[in-house]
């Protein structure tokens, strides 16, 4: 059993291991992603088809990698479940749509990106929920062209096609992994490049997205999933264990941690979890902000008050009947969340990730005359006389005509 009391050498070492593991460089992932990107650059569709055959065991003609969603019929029960999830995610995300505004002759203009790629993992399972979480905010933002990037096996599933049709996704690229990301970012003979790629993936997907920043926009860098549970002696051990095991289900590299004031509760946790016995809720909150986890589940008195004090977290689940698993599917919030401590500066995926902003400046002669001298003075201080002159020549012209 891995139970530590905080402020001991053993607990300090365990905490340090968590933080260091997140920052470790995956050299193999870097090498593979670079190979995939180079292959797509040099050989396009032919290379992507070879990668699909090698890793997915599916032979596709290069011009068959891109398909359109087909009309499908799925079970009424599954249709109702998908529709409920979509409706709740739409309701939560619609208020996120940012607005343009004007201040005199200055405008802050908000418009959707034209073409977005939503990455949907499709290795061990077909993650319909990720397609919903990524395509719904893109659809709300008004993205004209949404592309689903996934594995060929996932692209065969009728349920995926149903979601695509519901959310206005008109193209499916049947190529997952780093090669799929590279193809969508760079473009090939048959796969038009996108302006931004969003959605979680394995280490190869994450590294490929990082390598391609600048050629394509991305939402965030993502690592293995994480959950911290804060609990006191009022917690129901069954619920705590269920949350920890659910998050651990994502893979052996999932990070699941209990911070509790109850030694008795810590002693009941599964071996898979790492448990720290803390002296107070204040200490639990401080450790949570230090780790900055993807998910936080609070099983304690005044859970909402505790949640309000946490600064660094992707999603906070307050109370015994708010399981993080519900956030993955039907709560309505987004499950594409910052990991590996990046909750200090990244946010959950949202509608705002699918818009771009421009500033439009229409200054009148009178307005320029009022502010130009200040601008000239600052430009001169910075050693940029041509900047100062470009304003001064207009100010002089304004004065001459006034």
GROMACS .gro file of C-alpha atoms in nm:
model
  402
    1UNK     CA    1   0.000   0.000   0.000
    2UNK     CA    2   0.140   0.339  -0.105
    3UNK     CA    3   0.040   0.572   0.177
    4UNK     CA    4   0.256   0.867   0.281
    5UNK     CA    5   0.229   1.124   0.557
    6UNK     CA    6   0.314   1.467   0.424
    7UNK     CA    7   0.627   1.656   0.526
    8UNK     CA    8   0.835   1.341   0.556
    9UNK     CA    9   1.132   1.247   0.338
   10UNK     CA   10   0.928   0.963   0.184
   11UNK     CA   11   0.633   1.185   0.092
   12UNK     CA   12   0.861   1.457  -0.042
   13UNK     CA   13   1.030   1.203  -0.267
   14UNK     CA   14   0.696   1.066  -0.390
   15UNK     CA   15   0.573   1.416  -0.470
   16UNK     CA   16   0.899   1.503  -0.645
   17UNK     CA   17   0.864   1.186  -0.856
   18UNK     CA   18   0.518   1.298  -0.972
   19UNK     CA   19   0.647   1.636  -1.082
   20UNK     CA   20   0.962   1.503  -1.248
   21UNK     CA   21   0.780   1.230  -1.435
   22UNK     CA   22   0.563   1.490  -1.606
   23UNK     CA   23   0.858   1.687  -1.739
   24UNK     CA   24   1.052   1.385  -1.866
   25UNK     CA   25   1.125   1.391  -2.239
   26UNK     CA   26   0.996   1.095  -2.441
   27UNK     CA   27   1.283   1.058  -2.684
   28UNK     CA   28   1.117   0.772  -2.871
   29UNK     CA   29   0.801   0.976  -2.927
   30UNK     CA   30   1.009   1.267  -3.054
   31UNK     CA   31   1.195   1.041  -3.298
   32UNK     CA   32   0.880   0.872  -3.430
   33UNK     CA   33   0.689   1.198  -3.466
   34UNK     CA   34   0.976   1.359  -3.655
   35UNK     CA   35   0.993   1.060  -3.889
   36UNK     CA   36   0.620   1.078  -3.953
   37UNK     CA   37   0.626   1.451  -4.020
   38UNK     CA   38   0.920   1.414  -4.260
   39UNK     CA   39   0.746   1.127  -4.439
   40UNK     CA   40   0.427   1.324  -4.489
   41UNK     CA   41   0.623   1.624  -4.616
   42UNK     CA   42   0.815   1.423  -4.872
   43UNK     CA   43   0.564   1.161  -4.989
   44UNK     CA   44   0.218   1.277  -4.890
   45UNK     CA   45  -0.072   1.035  -4.936
   46UNK     CA   46   0.149   0.740  -5.029
   47UNK     CA   47   0.337   0.765  -4.699
   48UNK     CA   48   0.018   0.805  -4.496
   49UNK     CA   49  -0.129   0.494  -4.663
   50UNK     CA   50   0.184   0.297  -4.574
   51UNK     CA   51   0.159   0.406  -4.209
   52UNK     CA   52  -0.207   0.300  -4.197
   53UNK     CA   53  -0.119  -0.042  -4.338
   54UNK     CA   54   0.171  -0.084  -4.094
   55UNK     CA   55   0.000   0.021  -3.772
   56UNK     CA   56  -0.370  -0.039  -3.839
   57UNK     CA   57  -0.338  -0.340  -4.067
   58UNK     CA   58  -0.572  -0.179  -4.319
   59UNK     CA   59  -0.490  -0.131  -4.686
   60UNK     CA   60  -0.629   0.193  -4.827
   61UNK     CA   61  -0.571   0.352  -5.163
   62UNK     CA   62  -0.418   0.696  -5.111
   63UNK     CA   63  -0.730   0.867  -5.249
   64UNK     CA   64  -0.952   0.672  -5.005
   65UNK     CA   65  -0.802   0.810  -4.683
   66UNK     CA   66  -1.050   1.097  -4.683
   67UNK     CA   67  -1.418   1.004  -4.670
   68UNK     CA   68  -1.746   1.180  -4.605
   69UNK     CA   69  -1.972   1.067  -4.320
   70UNK     CA   70  -2.231   0.825  -4.446
   71UNK     CA   71  -2.599   0.801  -4.358
   72UNK     CA   72  -2.635   0.545  -4.082
   73UNK     CA   73  -2.891   0.390  -3.850
   74UNK     CA   74  -2.788   0.316  -3.493
   75UNK     CA   75  -2.980   0.174  -3.199
   76UNK     CA   76  -3.241   0.400  -3.042
   77UNK     CA   77  -3.074   0.364  -2.702
   78UNK     CA   78  -2.734   0.473  -2.835
   79UNK     CA   79  -2.888   0.755  -3.037
   80UNK     CA   80  -3.068   0.887  -2.728
   81UNK     CA   81  -2.748   0.867  -2.522
   82UNK     CA   82  -2.548   1.057  -2.785
   83UNK     CA   83  -2.820   1.317  -2.832
   84UNK     CA   84  -2.840   1.378  -2.456
   85UNK     CA   85  -2.464   1.425  -2.434
   86UNK     CA   86  -2.460   1.663  -2.732
   87UNK     CA   87  -2.751   1.866  -2.597
   88UNK     CA   88  -2.587   1.911  -2.257
   89UNK     CA   89  -2.245   1.996  -2.400
   90UNK     CA   90  -2.405   2.247  -2.638
   91UNK     CA   91  -2.603   2.411  -2.358
   92UNK     CA   92  -2.292   2.455  -2.143
   93UNK     CA   93  -2.067   2.581  -2.423
   94UNK     CA   94  -2.296   2.819  -2.610
   95UNK     CA   95  -2.249   3.107  -2.360
   96UNK     CA   96  -1.873   3.089  -2.423
   97UNK     CA   97  -1.908   3.244  -2.769
   98UNK     CA   98  -1.707   3.569  -2.749
   99UNK     CA   99  -1.837   3.891  -2.900
  100UNK     CA  100  -1.682   4.158  -3.115
  101UNK     CA  101  -1.693   4.512  -2.979
  102UNK     CA  102  -1.622   4.870  -3.084
  103UNK     CA  103  -1.462   5.160  -2.899
  104UNK     CA  104  -1.505   5.468  -3.112
  105UNK     CA  105  -1.323   5.398  -3.438
  106UNK     CA  106  -1.147   5.093  -3.296
  107UNK     CA  107  -1.295   4.746  -3.339
  108UNK     CA  108  -1.211   4.413  -3.179
  109UNK     CA  109  -1.336   4.162  -3.435
  110UNK     CA  110  -1.405   3.796  -3.351
  111UNK     CA  111  -1.450   3.545  -3.631
  112UNK     CA  112  -1.435   3.165  -3.647
  113UNK     CA  113  -1.134   2.990  -3.788
  114UNK     CA  114  -1.219   2.850  -4.129
  115UNK     CA  115  -1.102   2.492  -4.099
  116UNK     CA  116  -1.049   2.286  -3.782
  117UNK     CA  117  -0.925   1.932  -3.732
  118UNK     CA  118  -1.064   1.746  -3.430
  119UNK     CA  119  -0.844   1.454  -3.327
  120UNK     CA  120  -1.039   1.154  -3.198
  121UNK     CA  121  -0.833   0.871  -3.046
  122UNK     CA  122  -0.929   0.535  -3.188
  123UNK     CA  123  -0.681   0.279  -3.064
  124UNK     CA  124  -0.824   0.066  -2.785
  125UNK     CA  125  -1.170   0.221  -2.822
  126UNK     CA  126  -1.370   0.462  -3.033
  127UNK     CA  127  -1.393   0.783  -2.831
  128UNK     CA  128  -1.725   0.924  -2.942
  129UNK     CA  129  -1.715   1.146  -2.635
  130UNK     CA  130  -1.401   1.321  -2.761
  131UNK     CA  131  -1.563   1.383  -3.099
  132UNK     CA  132  -1.855   1.544  -2.916
  133UNK     CA  133  -1.630   1.750  -2.688
  134UNK     CA  134  -1.426   1.887  -2.978
  135UNK     CA  135  -1.684   1.923  -3.255
  136UNK     CA  136  -1.958   2.084  -3.044
  137UNK     CA  137  -1.761   2.400  -2.954
  138UNK     CA  138  -1.626   2.421  -3.311
  139UNK     CA  139  -1.982   2.401  -3.443
  140UNK     CA  140  -2.102   2.669  -3.199
  141UNK     CA  141  -1.812   2.896  -3.298
  142UNK     CA  142  -1.925   2.875  -3.660
  143UNK     CA  143  -1.626   2.686  -3.801
  144UNK     CA  144  -1.706   2.635  -4.168
  145UNK     CA  145  -1.517   2.309  -4.218
  146UNK     CA  146  -1.467   2.055  -3.937
  147UNK     CA  147  -1.251   1.751  -4.007
  148UNK     CA  148  -1.249   1.439  -3.789
  149UNK     CA  149  -0.900   1.285  -3.769
  150UNK     CA  150  -0.910   0.928  -3.640
  151UNK     CA  151  -0.798   0.573  -3.704
  152UNK     CA  152  -0.939   0.369  -3.990
  153UNK     CA  153  -1.104   0.126  -3.746
  154UNK     CA  154  -1.279   0.407  -3.559
  155UNK     CA  155  -1.387   0.560  -3.889
  156UNK     CA  156  -1.573   0.238  -3.971
  157UNK     CA  157  -1.814   0.273  -3.679
  158UNK     CA  158  -2.168   0.384  -3.756
  159UNK     CA  159  -2.188   0.570  -3.423
  160UNK     CA  160  -1.898   0.796  -3.521
  161UNK     CA  161  -2.069   0.877  -3.851
  162UNK     CA  162  -2.391   0.959  -3.666
  163UNK     CA  163  -2.209   1.211  -3.444
  164UNK     CA  164  -2.034   1.364  -3.745
  165UNK     CA  165  -2.365   1.414  -3.923
  166UNK     CA  166  -2.524   1.565  -3.610
  167UNK     CA  167  -2.244   1.818  -3.568
  168UNK     CA  168  -2.175   1.922  -3.926
  169UNK     CA  169  -1.848   1.730  -3.967
  170UNK     CA  170  -1.821   1.675  -4.342
  171UNK     CA  171  -1.481   1.507  -4.371
  172UNK     CA  172  -1.315   1.213  -4.195
  173UNK     CA  173  -0.943   1.150  -4.233
  174UNK     CA  174  -0.888   0.779  -4.170
  175UNK     CA  175  -0.538   0.817  -4.033
  176UNK     CA  176  -0.458   0.837  -3.663
  177UNK     CA  177  -0.142   0.896  -3.466
  178UNK     CA  178   0.139   1.132  -3.553
  179UNK     CA  179   0.095   1.070  -3.926
  180UNK     CA  180  -0.268   1.181  -3.911
  181UNK     CA  181  -0.175   1.496  -3.723
  182UNK     CA  182   0.103   1.571  -3.971
  183UNK     CA  183  -0.122   1.511  -4.272
  184UNK     CA  184  -0.388   1.747  -4.136
  185UNK     CA  185  -0.132   2.012  -4.044
  186UNK     CA  186   0.078   2.002  -4.361
  187UNK     CA  187  -0.168   1.875  -4.619
  188UNK     CA  188  -0.119   1.607  -4.883
  189UNK     CA  189  -0.239   1.548  -5.238
  190UNK     CA  190  -0.590   1.456  -5.116
  191UNK     CA  191  -0.600   1.587  -4.758
  192UNK     CA  192  -0.639   1.962  -4.731
  193UNK     CA  193  -0.459   2.110  -4.435
  194UNK     CA  194  -0.650   2.257  -4.144
  195UNK     CA  195  -0.591   2.581  -3.954
  196UNK     CA  196  -0.600   2.427  -3.606
  197UNK     CA  197  -0.587   2.079  -3.452
  198UNK     CA  198  -0.751   2.008  -3.118
  199UNK     CA  199  -0.809   1.699  -2.910
  200UNK     CA  200  -0.608   1.459  -2.694
  201UNK     CA  201  -0.396   1.167  -2.806
  202UNK     CA  202  -0.105   0.947  -2.709
  203UNK     CA  203   0.254   1.065  -2.669
  204UNK     CA  204   0.315   1.052  -3.045
  205UNK     CA  205   0.012   1.269  -3.119
  206UNK     CA  206   0.111   1.519  -2.852
  207UNK     CA  207   0.469   1.549  -2.975
  208UNK     CA  208   0.356   1.582  -3.337
  209UNK     CA  209   0.125   1.868  -3.241
  210UNK     CA  210   0.410   2.037  -3.053
  211UNK     CA  211   0.650   1.996  -3.345
  212UNK     CA  212   0.398   2.148  -3.588
  213UNK     CA  213   0.313   2.461  -3.390
  214UNK     CA  214   0.355   2.749  -3.631
  215UNK     CA  215   0.232   2.552  -3.928
  216UNK     CA  216  -0.094   2.480  -3.751
  217UNK     CA  217  -0.262   2.606  -3.437
  218UNK     CA  218  -0.315   2.365  -3.148
  219UNK     CA  219  -0.527   2.372  -2.836
  220UNK     CA  220  -0.276   2.255  -2.575
  221UNK     CA  221  -0.010   1.996  -2.508
  222UNK     CA  222  -0.152   1.686  -2.342
  223UNK     CA  223  -0.001   1.410  -2.133
  224UNK     CA  224  -0.140   1.110  -1.945
  225UNK     CA  225  -0.466   1.168  -1.761
  226UNK     CA  226  -0.459   1.279  -1.395
  227UNK     CA  227  -0.694   1.282  -1.097
  228UNK     CA  228  -0.651   1.416  -0.748
  229UNK     CA  229  -0.915   1.333  -0.488
  230UNK     CA  230  -0.940   1.555  -0.180
  231UNK     CA  231  -1.130   1.376   0.097
  232UNK     CA  232  -1.198   1.400   0.469
  233UNK     CA  233  -1.345   1.152   0.715
  234UNK     CA  234  -1.698   1.214   0.581
  235UNK     CA  235  -1.609   1.060   0.244
  236UNK     CA  236  -1.770   0.740   0.123
  237UNK     CA  237  -1.473   0.514   0.051
  238UNK     CA  238  -1.668   0.332  -0.220
  239UNK     CA  239  -1.712   0.652  -0.419
  240UNK     CA  240  -1.350   0.759  -0.375
  241UNK     CA  241  -1.223   0.420  -0.489
  242UNK     CA  242  -1.460   0.422  -0.786
  243UNK     CA  243  -1.329   0.762  -0.902
  244UNK     CA  244  -0.965   0.659  -0.866
  245UNK     CA  245  -1.013   0.330  -1.051
  246UNK     CA  246  -1.216   0.496  -1.327
  247UNK     CA  247  -0.935   0.740  -1.402
  248UNK     CA  248  -0.670   0.469  -1.375
  249UNK     CA  249  -0.862   0.277  -1.642
  250UNK     CA  250  -0.720   0.507  -1.909
  251UNK     CA  251  -0.379   0.340  -1.885
  252UNK     CA  252  -0.082   0.239  -1.677
  253UNK     CA  253   0.058   0.592  -1.698
  254UNK     CA  254  -0.256   0.753  -1.552
  255UNK     CA  255  -0.182   0.945  -1.234
  256UNK     CA  256  -0.434   0.897  -0.948
  257UNK     CA  257  -0.368   1.058  -0.611
  258UNK     CA  258  -0.562   1.083  -0.285
  259UNK     CA  259  -0.505   1.375  -0.047
  260UNK     CA  260  -0.691   1.305   0.275
  261UNK     CA  261  -0.706   1.406   0.639
  262UNK     CA  262  -0.821   1.052   0.724
  263UNK     CA  263  -0.562   0.783   0.787
  264UNK     CA  264  -0.844   0.528   0.788
  265UNK     CA  265  -0.962   0.630   0.441
  266UNK     CA  266  -0.608   0.621   0.301
  267UNK     CA  267  -0.568   0.266   0.430
  268UNK     CA  268  -0.868   0.151   0.222
  269UNK     CA  269  -0.740   0.274  -0.114
  270UNK     CA  270  -0.635   0.039  -0.396
  271UNK     CA  271  -0.268  -0.023  -0.462
  272UNK     CA  272  -0.302   0.165  -0.790
  273UNK     CA  273  -0.352   0.496  -0.605
  274UNK     CA  274  -0.091   0.711  -0.437
  275UNK     CA  275  -0.224   0.838  -0.102
  276UNK     CA  276  -0.099   1.129   0.107
  277UNK     CA  277  -0.229   1.192   0.458
  278UNK     CA  278  -0.240   1.570   0.506
  279UNK     CA  279  -0.280   1.773   0.821
  280UNK     CA  280  -0.559   1.997   0.691
  281UNK     CA  281  -0.770   2.099   0.393
  282UNK     CA  282  -0.541   2.401   0.358
  283UNK     CA  283  -0.250   2.168   0.296
  284UNK     CA  284  -0.454   1.959   0.051
  285UNK     CA  285  -0.542   2.272  -0.147
  286UNK     CA  286  -0.179   2.388  -0.151
  287UNK     CA  287  -0.060   2.051  -0.280
  288UNK     CA  288  -0.332   2.048  -0.545
  289UNK     CA  289  -0.225   2.389  -0.670
  290UNK     CA  290   0.136   2.271  -0.679
  291UNK     CA  291   0.050   1.961  -0.883
  292UNK     CA  292  -0.209   2.148  -1.098
  293UNK     CA  293  -0.399   1.835  -1.201
  294UNK     CA  294  -0.629   1.772  -1.493
  295UNK     CA  295  -0.917   1.659  -1.266
  296UNK     CA  296  -0.996   1.725  -0.901
  297UNK     CA  297  -1.270   1.536  -0.717
  298UNK     CA  298  -1.368   1.666  -0.374
  299UNK     CA  299  -1.528   1.427  -0.123
  300UNK     CA  300  -1.540   1.644   0.186
  301UNK     CA  301  -1.758   1.874   0.389
  302UNK     CA  302  -1.811   2.209   0.216
  303UNK     CA  303  -1.682   2.066  -0.111
  304UNK     CA  304  -1.790   2.369  -0.314
  305UNK     CA  305  -1.605   2.605  -0.079
  306UNK     CA  306  -1.290   2.394  -0.110
  307UNK     CA  307  -1.326   2.391  -0.488
  308UNK     CA  308  -1.359   2.770  -0.496
  309UNK     CA  309  -1.019   2.805  -0.331
  310UNK     CA  310  -0.830   2.584  -0.579
  311UNK     CA  311  -0.650   2.788  -0.845
  312UNK     CA  312  -0.479   2.535  -1.071
  313UNK     CA  313  -0.702   2.263  -1.209
  314UNK     CA  314  -0.869   2.172  -1.537
  315UNK     CA  315  -1.202   2.051  -1.395
  316UNK     CA  316  -1.325   2.044  -1.034
  317UNK     CA  317  -1.595   1.797  -0.928
  318UNK     CA  318  -1.761   1.893  -0.600
  319UNK     CA  319  -1.941   1.643  -0.381
  320UNK     CA  320  -2.005   1.269  -0.376
  321UNK     CA  321  -2.250   1.272  -0.668
  322UNK     CA  322  -2.030   1.457  -0.917
  323UNK     CA  323  -1.802   1.179  -1.050
  324UNK     CA  324  -1.532   1.285  -1.296
  325UNK     CA  325  -1.662   1.013  -1.527
  326UNK     CA  326  -1.980   1.216  -1.570
  327UNK     CA  327  -1.764   1.502  -1.691
  328UNK     CA  328  -1.623   1.271  -1.955
  329UNK     CA  329  -1.965   1.213  -2.107
  330UNK     CA  330  -2.283   1.384  -1.994
  331UNK     CA  331  -2.224   1.657  -1.735
  332UNK     CA  332  -2.196   1.913  -2.015
  333UNK     CA  333  -1.848   2.046  -1.942
  334UNK     CA  334  -1.555   1.963  -2.169
  335UNK     CA  335  -1.328   1.667  -2.104
  336UNK     CA  336  -1.039   1.801  -2.315
  337UNK     CA  337  -0.840   1.941  -2.026
  338UNK     CA  338  -0.485   2.058  -1.946
  339UNK     CA  339  -0.252   1.794  -1.803
  340UNK     CA  340   0.102   1.763  -1.669
  341UNK     CA  341   0.078   2.077  -1.459
  342UNK     CA  342  -0.030   2.294  -1.753
  343UNK     CA  343  -0.353   2.386  -1.571
  344UNK     CA  344  -0.139   2.671  -1.437
  345UNK     CA  345  -0.176   2.839  -1.778
  346UNK     CA  346  -0.399   2.630  -2.008
  347UNK     CA  347  -0.778   2.605  -1.989
  348UNK     CA  348  -1.038   2.344  -2.085
  349UNK     CA  349  -1.120   2.329  -2.455
  350UNK     CA  350  -1.402   2.568  -2.541
  351UNK     CA  351  -1.570   2.774  -2.809
  352UNK     CA  352  -1.300   3.038  -2.763
  353UNK     CA  353  -1.045   2.791  -2.905
  354UNK     CA  354  -1.217   2.803  -3.243
  355UNK     CA  355  -1.223   3.177  -3.301
  356UNK     CA  356  -0.953   3.423  -3.395
  357UNK     CA  357  -0.943   3.788  -3.311
  358UNK     CA  358  -0.841   4.088  -3.515
  359UNK     CA  359  -0.814   4.454  -3.425
  360UNK     CA  360  -0.945   4.700  -3.683
  361UNK     CA  361  -0.817   5.059  -3.658
  362UNK     CA  362  -0.987   5.351  -3.831
  363UNK     CA  363  -0.839   5.666  -3.674
  364UNK     CA  364  -0.961   6.005  -3.791
  365UNK     CA  365  -0.728   6.298  -3.852
  366UNK     CA  366  -0.857   6.467  -3.540
  367UNK     CA  367  -0.797   6.159  -3.321
  368UNK     CA  368  -0.445   6.112  -3.457
  369UNK     CA  369  -0.366   6.476  -3.388
  370UNK     CA  370  -0.466   6.425  -3.024
  371UNK     CA  371  -0.245   6.120  -2.960
  372UNK     CA  372   0.037   6.140  -3.213
  373UNK     CA  373   0.284   6.341  -3.006
  374UNK     CA  374   0.269   6.086  -2.724
  375UNK     CA  375   0.330   5.805  -2.971
  376UNK     CA  376   0.618   5.995  -3.132
  377UNK     CA  377   0.781   6.051  -2.793
  378UNK     CA  378   0.765   5.681  -2.701
  379UNK     CA  379   0.893   5.575  -3.044
  380UNK     CA  380   1.186   5.815  -3.015
  381UNK     CA  381   1.268   5.681  -2.667
  382UNK     CA  382   1.277   5.329  -2.814
  383UNK     CA  383   1.519   5.435  -3.087
  384UNK     CA  384   1.273   5.400  -3.374
  385UNK     CA  385   1.273   5.739  -3.549
  386UNK     CA  386   1.094   5.612  -3.861
  387UNK     CA  387   0.801   5.506  -3.643
  388UNK     CA  388   0.791   5.855  -3.495
  389UNK     CA  389   0.815   6.012  -3.839
  390UNK     CA  390   0.524   5.807  -3.978
  391UNK     CA  391   0.301   5.963  -3.713
  392UNK     CA  392   0.459   6.310  -3.722
  393UNK     CA  393   0.411   6.355  -4.096
  394UNK     CA  394   0.039   6.294  -4.056
  395UNK     CA  395   0.013   6.523  -3.753
  396UNK     CA  396   0.184   6.798  -3.948
  397UNK     CA  397  -0.052   6.746  -4.239
  398UNK     CA  398  -0.350   6.762  -4.004
  399UNK     CA  399  -0.228   7.088  -3.854
  400UNK     CA  400  -0.171   7.235  -4.198
  401UNK     CA  401  -0.530   7.172  -4.307
  402UNK     CA  402  -0.695   7.275  -3.982
   0.00000   0.00000   0.00000
